[in-house]
Coordinates of C-alpha atoms in Angstrom, one line a residue:
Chain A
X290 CA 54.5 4.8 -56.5
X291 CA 54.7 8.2 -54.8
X292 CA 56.3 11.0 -56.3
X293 CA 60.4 10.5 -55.3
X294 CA 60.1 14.3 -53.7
X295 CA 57.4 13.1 -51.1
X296 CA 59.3 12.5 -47.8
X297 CA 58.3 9.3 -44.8
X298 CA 56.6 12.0 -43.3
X299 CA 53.8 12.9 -46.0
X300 CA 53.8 8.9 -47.2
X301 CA 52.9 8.0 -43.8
X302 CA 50.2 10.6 -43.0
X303 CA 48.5 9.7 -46.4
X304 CA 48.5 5.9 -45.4
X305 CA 46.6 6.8 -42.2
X306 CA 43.7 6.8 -44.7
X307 CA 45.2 4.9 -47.6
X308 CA 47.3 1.9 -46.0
X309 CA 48.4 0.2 -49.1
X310 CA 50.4 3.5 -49.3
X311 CA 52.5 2.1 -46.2
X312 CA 54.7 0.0 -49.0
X313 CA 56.6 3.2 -49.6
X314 CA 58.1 3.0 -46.5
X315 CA 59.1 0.0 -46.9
X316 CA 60.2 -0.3 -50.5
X317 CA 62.5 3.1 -49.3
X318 CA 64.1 1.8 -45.8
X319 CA 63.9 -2.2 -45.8
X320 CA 66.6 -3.2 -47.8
X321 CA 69.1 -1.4 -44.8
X322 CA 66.8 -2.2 -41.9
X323 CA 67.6 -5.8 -42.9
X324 CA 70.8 -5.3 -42.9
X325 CA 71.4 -3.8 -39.8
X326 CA 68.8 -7.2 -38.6
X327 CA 71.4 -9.6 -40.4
X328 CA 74.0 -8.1 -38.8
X329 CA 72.5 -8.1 -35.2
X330 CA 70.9 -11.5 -35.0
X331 CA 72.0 -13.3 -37.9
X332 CA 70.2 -13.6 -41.3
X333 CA 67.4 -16.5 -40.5
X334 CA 66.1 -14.2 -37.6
X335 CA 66.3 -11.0 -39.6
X336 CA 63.9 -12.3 -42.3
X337 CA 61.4 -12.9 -39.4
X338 CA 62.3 -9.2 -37.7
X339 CA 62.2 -7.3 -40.7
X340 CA 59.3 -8.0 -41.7
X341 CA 57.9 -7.3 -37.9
X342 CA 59.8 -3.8 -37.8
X343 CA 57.1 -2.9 -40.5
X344 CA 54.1 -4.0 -39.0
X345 CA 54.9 -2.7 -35.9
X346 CA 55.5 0.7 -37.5
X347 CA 52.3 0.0 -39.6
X348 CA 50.3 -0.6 -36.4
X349 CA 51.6 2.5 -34.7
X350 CA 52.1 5.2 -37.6
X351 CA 49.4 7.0 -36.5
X352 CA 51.9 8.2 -33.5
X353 CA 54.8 9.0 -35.9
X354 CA 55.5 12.5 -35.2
X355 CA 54.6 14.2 -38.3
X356 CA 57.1 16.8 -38.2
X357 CA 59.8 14.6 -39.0
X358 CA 60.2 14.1 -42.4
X359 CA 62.4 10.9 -42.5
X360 CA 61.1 7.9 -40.9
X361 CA 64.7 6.2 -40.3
X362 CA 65.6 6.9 -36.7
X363 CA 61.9 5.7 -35.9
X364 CA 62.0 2.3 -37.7
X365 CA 66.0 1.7 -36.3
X366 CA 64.3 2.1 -33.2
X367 CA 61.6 0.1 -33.2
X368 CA 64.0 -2.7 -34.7
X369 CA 66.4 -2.4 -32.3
X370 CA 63.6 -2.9 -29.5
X371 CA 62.5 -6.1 -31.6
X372 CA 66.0 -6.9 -31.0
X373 CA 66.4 -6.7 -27.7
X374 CA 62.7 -8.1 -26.9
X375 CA 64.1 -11.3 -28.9
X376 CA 67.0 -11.5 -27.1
X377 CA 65.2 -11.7 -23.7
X378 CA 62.5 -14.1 -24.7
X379 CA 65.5 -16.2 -25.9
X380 CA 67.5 -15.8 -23.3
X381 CA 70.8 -15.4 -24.3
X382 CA 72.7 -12.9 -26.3
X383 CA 72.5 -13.2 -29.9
X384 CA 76.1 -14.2 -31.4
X385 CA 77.0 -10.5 -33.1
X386 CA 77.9 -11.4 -36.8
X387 CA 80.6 -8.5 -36.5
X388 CA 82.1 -11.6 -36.2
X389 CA 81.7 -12.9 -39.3
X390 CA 83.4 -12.3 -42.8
X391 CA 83.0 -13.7 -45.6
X392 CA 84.7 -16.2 -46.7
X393 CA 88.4 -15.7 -48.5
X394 CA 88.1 -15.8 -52.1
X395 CA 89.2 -19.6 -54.0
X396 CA 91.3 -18.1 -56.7
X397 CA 92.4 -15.2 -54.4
X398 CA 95.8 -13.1 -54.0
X399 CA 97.7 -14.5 -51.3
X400 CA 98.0 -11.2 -50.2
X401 CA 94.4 -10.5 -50.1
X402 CA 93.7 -13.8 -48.6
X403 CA 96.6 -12.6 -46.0
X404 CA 94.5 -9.1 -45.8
X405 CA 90.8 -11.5 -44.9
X406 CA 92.5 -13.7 -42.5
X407 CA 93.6 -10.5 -40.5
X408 CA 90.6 -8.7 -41.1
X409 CA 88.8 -11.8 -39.9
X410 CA 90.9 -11.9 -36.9
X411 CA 90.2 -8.4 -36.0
X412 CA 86.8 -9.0 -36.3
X413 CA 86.3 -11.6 -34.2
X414 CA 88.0 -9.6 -31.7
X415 CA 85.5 -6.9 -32.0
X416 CA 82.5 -9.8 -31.8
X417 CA 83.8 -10.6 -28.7
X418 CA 84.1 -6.8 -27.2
X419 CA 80.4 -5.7 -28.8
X420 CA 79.4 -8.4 -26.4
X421 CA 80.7 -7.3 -23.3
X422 CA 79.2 -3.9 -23.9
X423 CA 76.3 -3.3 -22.1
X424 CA 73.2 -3.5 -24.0
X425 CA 72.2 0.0 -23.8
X426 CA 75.6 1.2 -25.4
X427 CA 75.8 -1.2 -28.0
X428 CA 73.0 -0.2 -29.3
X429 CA 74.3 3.6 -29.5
X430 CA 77.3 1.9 -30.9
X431 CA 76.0 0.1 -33.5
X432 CA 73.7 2.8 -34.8
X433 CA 76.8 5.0 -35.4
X434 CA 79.0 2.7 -36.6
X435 CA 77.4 0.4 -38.7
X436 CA 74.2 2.8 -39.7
X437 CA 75.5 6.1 -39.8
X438 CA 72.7 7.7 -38.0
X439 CA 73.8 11.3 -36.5
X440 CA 73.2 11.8 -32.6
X441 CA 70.2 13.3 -32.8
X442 CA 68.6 10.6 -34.8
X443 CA 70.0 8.2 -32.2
X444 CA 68.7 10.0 -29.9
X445 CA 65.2 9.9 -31.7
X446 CA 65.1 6.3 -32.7
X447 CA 65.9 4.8 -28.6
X448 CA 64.4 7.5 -27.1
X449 CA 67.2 9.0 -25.1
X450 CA 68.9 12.1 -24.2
X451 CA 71.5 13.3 -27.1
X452 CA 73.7 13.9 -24.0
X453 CA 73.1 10.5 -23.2
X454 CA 73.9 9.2 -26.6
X455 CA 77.3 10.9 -26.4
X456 CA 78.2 9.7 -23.2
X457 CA 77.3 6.2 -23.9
X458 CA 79.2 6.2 -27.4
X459 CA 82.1 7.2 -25.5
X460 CA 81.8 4.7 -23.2
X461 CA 81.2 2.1 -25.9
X462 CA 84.3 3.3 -27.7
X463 CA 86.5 3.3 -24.9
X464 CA 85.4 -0.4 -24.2
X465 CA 85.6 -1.7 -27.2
X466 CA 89.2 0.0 -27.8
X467 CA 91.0 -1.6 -24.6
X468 CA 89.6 -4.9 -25.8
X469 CA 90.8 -4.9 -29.2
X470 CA 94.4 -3.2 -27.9
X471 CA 94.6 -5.8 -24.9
X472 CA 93.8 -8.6 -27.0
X473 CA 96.3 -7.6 -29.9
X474 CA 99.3 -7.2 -27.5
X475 CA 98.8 -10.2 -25.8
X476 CA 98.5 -11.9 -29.5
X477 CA 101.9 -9.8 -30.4
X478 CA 103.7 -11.5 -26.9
Chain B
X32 CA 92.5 1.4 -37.5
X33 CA 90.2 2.4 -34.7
X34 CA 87.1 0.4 -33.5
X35 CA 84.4 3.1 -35.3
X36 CA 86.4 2.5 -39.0
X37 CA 86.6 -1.3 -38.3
X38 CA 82.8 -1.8 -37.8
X39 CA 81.8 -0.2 -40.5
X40 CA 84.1 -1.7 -42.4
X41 CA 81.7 -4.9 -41.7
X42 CA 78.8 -3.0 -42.8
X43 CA 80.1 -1.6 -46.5
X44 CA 81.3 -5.2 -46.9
X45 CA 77.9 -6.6 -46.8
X46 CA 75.9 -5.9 -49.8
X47 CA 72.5 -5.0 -49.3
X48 CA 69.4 -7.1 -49.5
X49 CA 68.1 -7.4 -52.7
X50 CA 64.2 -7.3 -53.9
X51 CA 64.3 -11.5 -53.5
X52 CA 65.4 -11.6 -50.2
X53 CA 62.9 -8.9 -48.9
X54 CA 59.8 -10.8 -50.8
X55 CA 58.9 -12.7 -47.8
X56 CA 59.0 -9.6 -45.4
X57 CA 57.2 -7.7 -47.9
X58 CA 54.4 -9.8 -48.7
X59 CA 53.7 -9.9 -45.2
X60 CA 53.3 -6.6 -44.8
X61 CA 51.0 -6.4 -48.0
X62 CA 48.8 -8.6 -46.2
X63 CA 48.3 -6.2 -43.3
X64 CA 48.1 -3.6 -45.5
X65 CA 45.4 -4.5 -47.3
X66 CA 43.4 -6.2 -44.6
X67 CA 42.9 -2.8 -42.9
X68 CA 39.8 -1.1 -44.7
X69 CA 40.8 2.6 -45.1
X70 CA 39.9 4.6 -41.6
X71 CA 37.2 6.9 -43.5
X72 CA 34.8 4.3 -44.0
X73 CA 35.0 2.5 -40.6
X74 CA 34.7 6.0 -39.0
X75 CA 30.9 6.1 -39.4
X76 CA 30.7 2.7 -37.5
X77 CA 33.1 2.8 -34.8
X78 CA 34.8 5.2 -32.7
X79 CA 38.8 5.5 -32.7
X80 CA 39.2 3.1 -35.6
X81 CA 43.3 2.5 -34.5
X82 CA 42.2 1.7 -31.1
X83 CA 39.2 -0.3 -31.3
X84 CA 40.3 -2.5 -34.0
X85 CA 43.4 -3.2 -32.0
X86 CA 41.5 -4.2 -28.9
X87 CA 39.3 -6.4 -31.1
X88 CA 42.3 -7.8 -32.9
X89 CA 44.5 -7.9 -29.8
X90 CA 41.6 -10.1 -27.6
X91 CA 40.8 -12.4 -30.5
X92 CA 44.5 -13.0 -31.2
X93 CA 45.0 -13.7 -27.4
X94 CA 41.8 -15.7 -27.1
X95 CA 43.3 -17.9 -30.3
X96 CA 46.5 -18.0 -29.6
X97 CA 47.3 -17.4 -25.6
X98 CA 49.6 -18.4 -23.6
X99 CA 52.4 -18.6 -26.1
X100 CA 55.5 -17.7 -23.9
X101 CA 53.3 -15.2 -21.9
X102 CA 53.3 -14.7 -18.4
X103 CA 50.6 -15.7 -16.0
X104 CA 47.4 -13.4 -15.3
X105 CA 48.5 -11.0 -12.0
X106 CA 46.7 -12.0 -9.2
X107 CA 45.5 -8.4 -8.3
X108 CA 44.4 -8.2 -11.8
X109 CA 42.6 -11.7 -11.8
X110 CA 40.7 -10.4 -8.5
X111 CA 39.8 -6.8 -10.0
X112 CA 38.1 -8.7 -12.8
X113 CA 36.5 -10.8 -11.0
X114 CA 34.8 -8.0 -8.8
X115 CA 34.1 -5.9 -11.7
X116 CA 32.0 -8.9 -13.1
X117 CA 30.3 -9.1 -9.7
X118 CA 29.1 -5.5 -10.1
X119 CA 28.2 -5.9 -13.4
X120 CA 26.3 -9.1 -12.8
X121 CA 24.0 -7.6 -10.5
X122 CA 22.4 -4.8 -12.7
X123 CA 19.7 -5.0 -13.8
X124 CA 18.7 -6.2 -17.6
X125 CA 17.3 -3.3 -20.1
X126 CA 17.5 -5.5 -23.1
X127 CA 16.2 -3.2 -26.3
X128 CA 13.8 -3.7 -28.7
X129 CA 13.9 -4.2 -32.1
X130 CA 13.1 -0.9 -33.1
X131 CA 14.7 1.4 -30.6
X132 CA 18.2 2.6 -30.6
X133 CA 21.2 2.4 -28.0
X134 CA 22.6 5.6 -27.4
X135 CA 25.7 6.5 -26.2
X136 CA 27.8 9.8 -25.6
X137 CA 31.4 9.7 -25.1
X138 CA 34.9 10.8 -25.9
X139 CA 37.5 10.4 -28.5
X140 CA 40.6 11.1 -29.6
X141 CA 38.4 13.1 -32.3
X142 CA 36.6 14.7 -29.8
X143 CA 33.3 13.9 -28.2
X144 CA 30.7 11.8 -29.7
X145 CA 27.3 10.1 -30.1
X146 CA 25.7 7.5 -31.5
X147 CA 22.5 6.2 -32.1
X148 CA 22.1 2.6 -33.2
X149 CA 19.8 0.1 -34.4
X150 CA 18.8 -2.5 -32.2
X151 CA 17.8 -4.8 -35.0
X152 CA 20.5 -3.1 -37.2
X153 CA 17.5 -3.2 -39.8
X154 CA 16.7 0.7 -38.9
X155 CA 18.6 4.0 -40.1
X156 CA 20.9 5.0 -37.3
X157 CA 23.2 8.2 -36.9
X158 CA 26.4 9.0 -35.6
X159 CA 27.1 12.7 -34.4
X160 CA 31.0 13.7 -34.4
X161 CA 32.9 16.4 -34.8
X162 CA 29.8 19.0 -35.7
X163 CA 28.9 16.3 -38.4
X164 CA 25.9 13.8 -38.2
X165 CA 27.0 10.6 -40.3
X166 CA 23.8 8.8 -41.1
X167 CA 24.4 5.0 -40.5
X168 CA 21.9 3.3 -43.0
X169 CA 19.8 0.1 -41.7
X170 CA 20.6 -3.3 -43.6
X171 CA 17.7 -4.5 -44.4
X172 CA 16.8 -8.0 -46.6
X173 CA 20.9 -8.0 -47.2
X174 CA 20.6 -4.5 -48.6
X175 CA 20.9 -0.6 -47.7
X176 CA 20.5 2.6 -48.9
X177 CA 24.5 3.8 -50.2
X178 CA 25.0 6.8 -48.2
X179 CA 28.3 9.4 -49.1
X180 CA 27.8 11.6 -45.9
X181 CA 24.7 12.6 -45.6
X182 CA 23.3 12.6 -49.5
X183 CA 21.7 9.6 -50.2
X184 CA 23.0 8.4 -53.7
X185 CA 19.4 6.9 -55.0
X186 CA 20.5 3.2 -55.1
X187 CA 21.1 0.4 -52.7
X188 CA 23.8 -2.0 -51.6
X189 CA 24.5 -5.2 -50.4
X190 CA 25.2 -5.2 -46.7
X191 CA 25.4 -7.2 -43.6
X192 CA 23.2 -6.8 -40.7
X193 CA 24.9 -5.2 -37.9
X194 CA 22.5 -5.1 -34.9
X195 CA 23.9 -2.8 -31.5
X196 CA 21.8 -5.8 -29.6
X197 CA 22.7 -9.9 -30.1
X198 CA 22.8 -11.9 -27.7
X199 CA 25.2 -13.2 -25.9
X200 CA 26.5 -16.3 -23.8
X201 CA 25.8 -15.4 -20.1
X202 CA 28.1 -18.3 -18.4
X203 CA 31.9 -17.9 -18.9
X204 CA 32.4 -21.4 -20.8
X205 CA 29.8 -20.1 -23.6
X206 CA 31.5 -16.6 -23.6
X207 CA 34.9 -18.4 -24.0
X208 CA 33.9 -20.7 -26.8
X209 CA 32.0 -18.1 -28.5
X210 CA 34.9 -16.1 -28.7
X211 CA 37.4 -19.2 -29.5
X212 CA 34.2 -20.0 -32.3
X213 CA 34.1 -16.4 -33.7
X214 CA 37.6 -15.4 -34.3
X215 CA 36.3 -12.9 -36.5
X216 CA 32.8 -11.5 -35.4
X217 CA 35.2 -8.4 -33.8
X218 CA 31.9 -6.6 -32.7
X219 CA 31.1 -7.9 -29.1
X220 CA 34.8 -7.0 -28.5
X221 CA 34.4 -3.9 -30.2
X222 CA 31.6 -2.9 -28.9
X223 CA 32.4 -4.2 -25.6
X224 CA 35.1 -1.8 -25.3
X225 CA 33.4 1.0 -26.2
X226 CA 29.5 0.3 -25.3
X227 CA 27.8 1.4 -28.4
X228 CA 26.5 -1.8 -28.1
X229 CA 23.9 -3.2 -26.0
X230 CA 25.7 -6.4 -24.2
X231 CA 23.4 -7.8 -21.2
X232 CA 25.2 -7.2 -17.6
X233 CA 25.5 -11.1 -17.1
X234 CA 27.1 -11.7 -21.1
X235 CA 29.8 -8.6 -20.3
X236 CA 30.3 -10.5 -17.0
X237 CA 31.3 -13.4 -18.4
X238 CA 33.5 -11.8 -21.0
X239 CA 35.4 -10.4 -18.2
X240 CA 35.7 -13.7 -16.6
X241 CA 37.1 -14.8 -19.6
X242 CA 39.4 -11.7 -19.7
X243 CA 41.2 -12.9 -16.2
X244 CA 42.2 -15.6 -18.1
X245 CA 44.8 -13.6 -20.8
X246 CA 48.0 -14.4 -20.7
X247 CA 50.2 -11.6 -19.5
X248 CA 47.2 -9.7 -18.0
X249 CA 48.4 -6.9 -15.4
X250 CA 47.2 -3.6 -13.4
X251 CA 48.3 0.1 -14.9
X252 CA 48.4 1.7 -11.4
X253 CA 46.7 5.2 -11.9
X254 CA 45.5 4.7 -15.4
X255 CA 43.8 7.7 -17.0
X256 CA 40.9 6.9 -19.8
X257 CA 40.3 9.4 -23.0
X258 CA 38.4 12.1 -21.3
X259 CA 41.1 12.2 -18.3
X260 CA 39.7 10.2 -15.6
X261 CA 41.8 8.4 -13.3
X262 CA 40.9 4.5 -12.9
X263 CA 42.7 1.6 -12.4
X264 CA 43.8 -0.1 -15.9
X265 CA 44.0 -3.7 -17.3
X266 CA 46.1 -4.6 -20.3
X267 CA 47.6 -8.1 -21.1
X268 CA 50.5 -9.2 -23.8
X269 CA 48.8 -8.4 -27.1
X270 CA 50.6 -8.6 -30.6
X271 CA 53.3 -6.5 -31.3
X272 CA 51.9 -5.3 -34.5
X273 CA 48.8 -3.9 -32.7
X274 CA 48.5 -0.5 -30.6
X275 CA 48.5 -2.0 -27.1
X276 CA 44.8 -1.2 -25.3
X277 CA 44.7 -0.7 -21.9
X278 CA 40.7 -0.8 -20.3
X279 CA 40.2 1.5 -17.5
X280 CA 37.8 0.9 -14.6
X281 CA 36.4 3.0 -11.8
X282 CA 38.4 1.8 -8.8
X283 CA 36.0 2.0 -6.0
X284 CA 33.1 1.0 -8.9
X285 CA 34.8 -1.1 -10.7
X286 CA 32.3 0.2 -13.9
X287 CA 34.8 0.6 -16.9
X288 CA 35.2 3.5 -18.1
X289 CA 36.8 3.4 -21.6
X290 CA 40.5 2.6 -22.7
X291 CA 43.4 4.7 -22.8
X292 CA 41.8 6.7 -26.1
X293 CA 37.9 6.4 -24.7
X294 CA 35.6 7.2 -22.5
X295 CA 31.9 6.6 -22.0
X296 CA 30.1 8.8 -20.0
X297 CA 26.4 8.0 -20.9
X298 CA 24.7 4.3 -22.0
X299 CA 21.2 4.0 -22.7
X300 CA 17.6 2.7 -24.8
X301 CA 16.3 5.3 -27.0
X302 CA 13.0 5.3 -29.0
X303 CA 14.2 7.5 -31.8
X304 CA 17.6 8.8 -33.6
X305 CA 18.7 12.1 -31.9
X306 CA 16.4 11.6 -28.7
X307 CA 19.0 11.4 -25.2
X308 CA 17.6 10.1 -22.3

């Protein structure tokens, strides 16, 4: 194990001669990767992406930009591009699982049951708008939202202008807002 | 509740992934891992070790298993490679012998370099990088002298021969099967990419006969090679997980020139370690 103080950045120069050292990387970053794969493409895909996102990075850490000394933005990046690759062999847009909650509890409060079956209706709603989006700012969208990542490291892990992040966010969130308000007040008439 | 609070809402519902469910992923990874020898050693053999093991990997993953939902070769790239094997095919043969050396002096990504090697793989050959001459033991009767830079350690090894001259199929079927035979003798393609090898004009015609054949194969317009010189370049759909190689030719030539990393500016038989021609 490397010592917790050593950042993605020393880990992944020392595996340019010692590969095994590469499992660092992804002991530290898979378990969200995946999540943010779940979440995009469904579980059964994920397991299959995931597991590509590090080989890819394996394959091409020896142009990871040293200076950086967390390696997120770079593997959200080169998942997202596994993403959309997917998508276009496939064909069709993967079904977002924003959609998707989790079942209501059996033995649940009927007021939290109440609380899921509205949260689940919301949420469908925003399925349905993260698909309209175009691709380019969902992507933006999603990185913010669901993975916290700042603009900068947005702007790092696609490749893009931050200025381009911000105006594509914007657009994103503007989108996705007039969808869910339309939808409710027509559900409200 | 706006749109940003609502999606992540989704996300810190979702627990994360435990150590189970990543197993699979993992233990794929560790297989990669642990398959690729650390760069130090293969430095001595072959040039940029990312590059060159890619290209080897990448062709003998194609040649095994193209056409998987790839598109089909580009016709201007079909007819480039077809030309280029023309030129090649009509020089003339300088086969070695077993006791010379083929020489070669080119460029890197670690700078320029040279290399001597055995015919036969049986003598010592050298390697001349970065100020440093790396002494490449002959393999000979399955063993060699162990080598840790340039002090030799007093004792021997087991080894396998590794001769810069085999030969090869001539006639694109042979080429083809050989390659579809050998998935994992890596060292034609390796050494085809970067000529430290001696391959006869007629075999390396043939393997780029089989080369029009790859799946996704297409023209880099103005492709540059390691040392900076424009050519035209040929890459096809190679595994994700690989550094993606792109050869480069001369375009009025059609000679190659190296890959995107490499060039090769001079190819030729040697009597002795450290004599150019």
């Amino acid at each position: 194990m490397p010592p917790p103080d050593e950042d993605d950045a020393a880990i992944i120069r020392r595996s340019l001669r010692e590969p095994e050292r590469f499992a660092a990387i992804f002991d530290r970053h898979a378990p969200h990767i995946m999540r943010y794969l779940a979440h995009r493409v469904g579980r059964q895909v994920a397991d299959d992406l995931v597991a590509e996102t590090f080989l890819v990075a394996f394959g091409i850490r020896g142009k990871y930009d040293l200076d950086r000394p967390d390696a997120r933005p770079w593997l959200y990046g080169i998942a997202t591009n596994l993403v959309r690759r997917r998508q276009r062999e496939d064909g069709r847009e993967y079904r977002l699982r924003a959609a998707i909650v989790p079942e209501p509890d059996a033995d649940g409060h009927a007021d939290r049951v109440a609380e899921q079956v509205t949260a689940a209706a919301m949420n469908q709603l925003l399925g349905a708008a993260l698909v309209e989006l175009s691709s380019g700012d969902r992507d933006v969208l999603l990185l913010v939202a669901w993975e916290g990542l700042t603009y900068d490291e947005v702007a790092q892990a696609l490749d893009i202008p931050v200025g381009t992040v911000r105006s594509r966010l914007n657009r994103a969130r503007r989108q996705t807002r007039a969808a869910l308000t339309a939808k409710e007040s027509v559900n409200r008439g | 509740m706006d749109e940003m609070t609502l999606l992540g809402n989704v996300v810190d519902q979702t627990p994360l992934p435990t150590a189970t469910d990543l197993a699979p992923a993992r233990q794929r990874l560790m297989a990669a891992l642990t398959a690729e020898q650390p760069r130090k050693s293969r430095k001595r053999l072959i040039l940029s070790g990312a590059t060159v093991v890619g290209l080897a990997a990448a062709i003998t993953g194609v040649v095994a298993f193209g056409g998987f939902g790839v598109a089909p070769p580009e016709a201007d790239a079909v007819e480039f490679l077809h030309r280029a094997a023309d030129v090649v095919r009509e020089l003339p043969a300088t086969p070695p012998r077993p006791d010379q050396f083929v020489y070669t002096r080119g460029e890197t990504t670690d700078g320029a370099r040279e290399a001597w090697l055995s015919a036969d793989g049986e003598h010592d050959g050298m390697i001349r990088a970065q100020g440093e001459d790396t002494p490449l033991p002959g393999c000979k009767d399955g063993r060699r002298r162990v080598m840790r830079g340039d002090v030799d350690m007093g004792m021997t090894e087991p080894c396998d021969v590794w001769p810069a001259y085999r030969r090869l199929p001539t006639d694109t079927a042979g080429m083809r099967a050989y390659l579809e035979g050998t998935p994992n003798d890596f060292d034609i393609l390796l050494h085809f990419a970067i000529q430290e090898t001696y391959v006869s004009p007629q075999a390396m015609a043939a393997l780029f006969e089989v080369m029009a054949d790859f799946p996704g194969l297409e023209i880099v317009e103005d492709a540059t090679d390691g040392a900076g010189r424009h050519g035209v370049g040929l890459t096809w759909a190679q595994p994700a997980d690989q550094n993606e190689v792109t050869l480069v030719f001369d375009q009025e030539t059609h000679v190659f020139l190296g890959t995107e990393d490499t060039a090769v500016f001079v190819h030729a038989i040697v009597d002795a370690v450290g004599q150019r021609p």
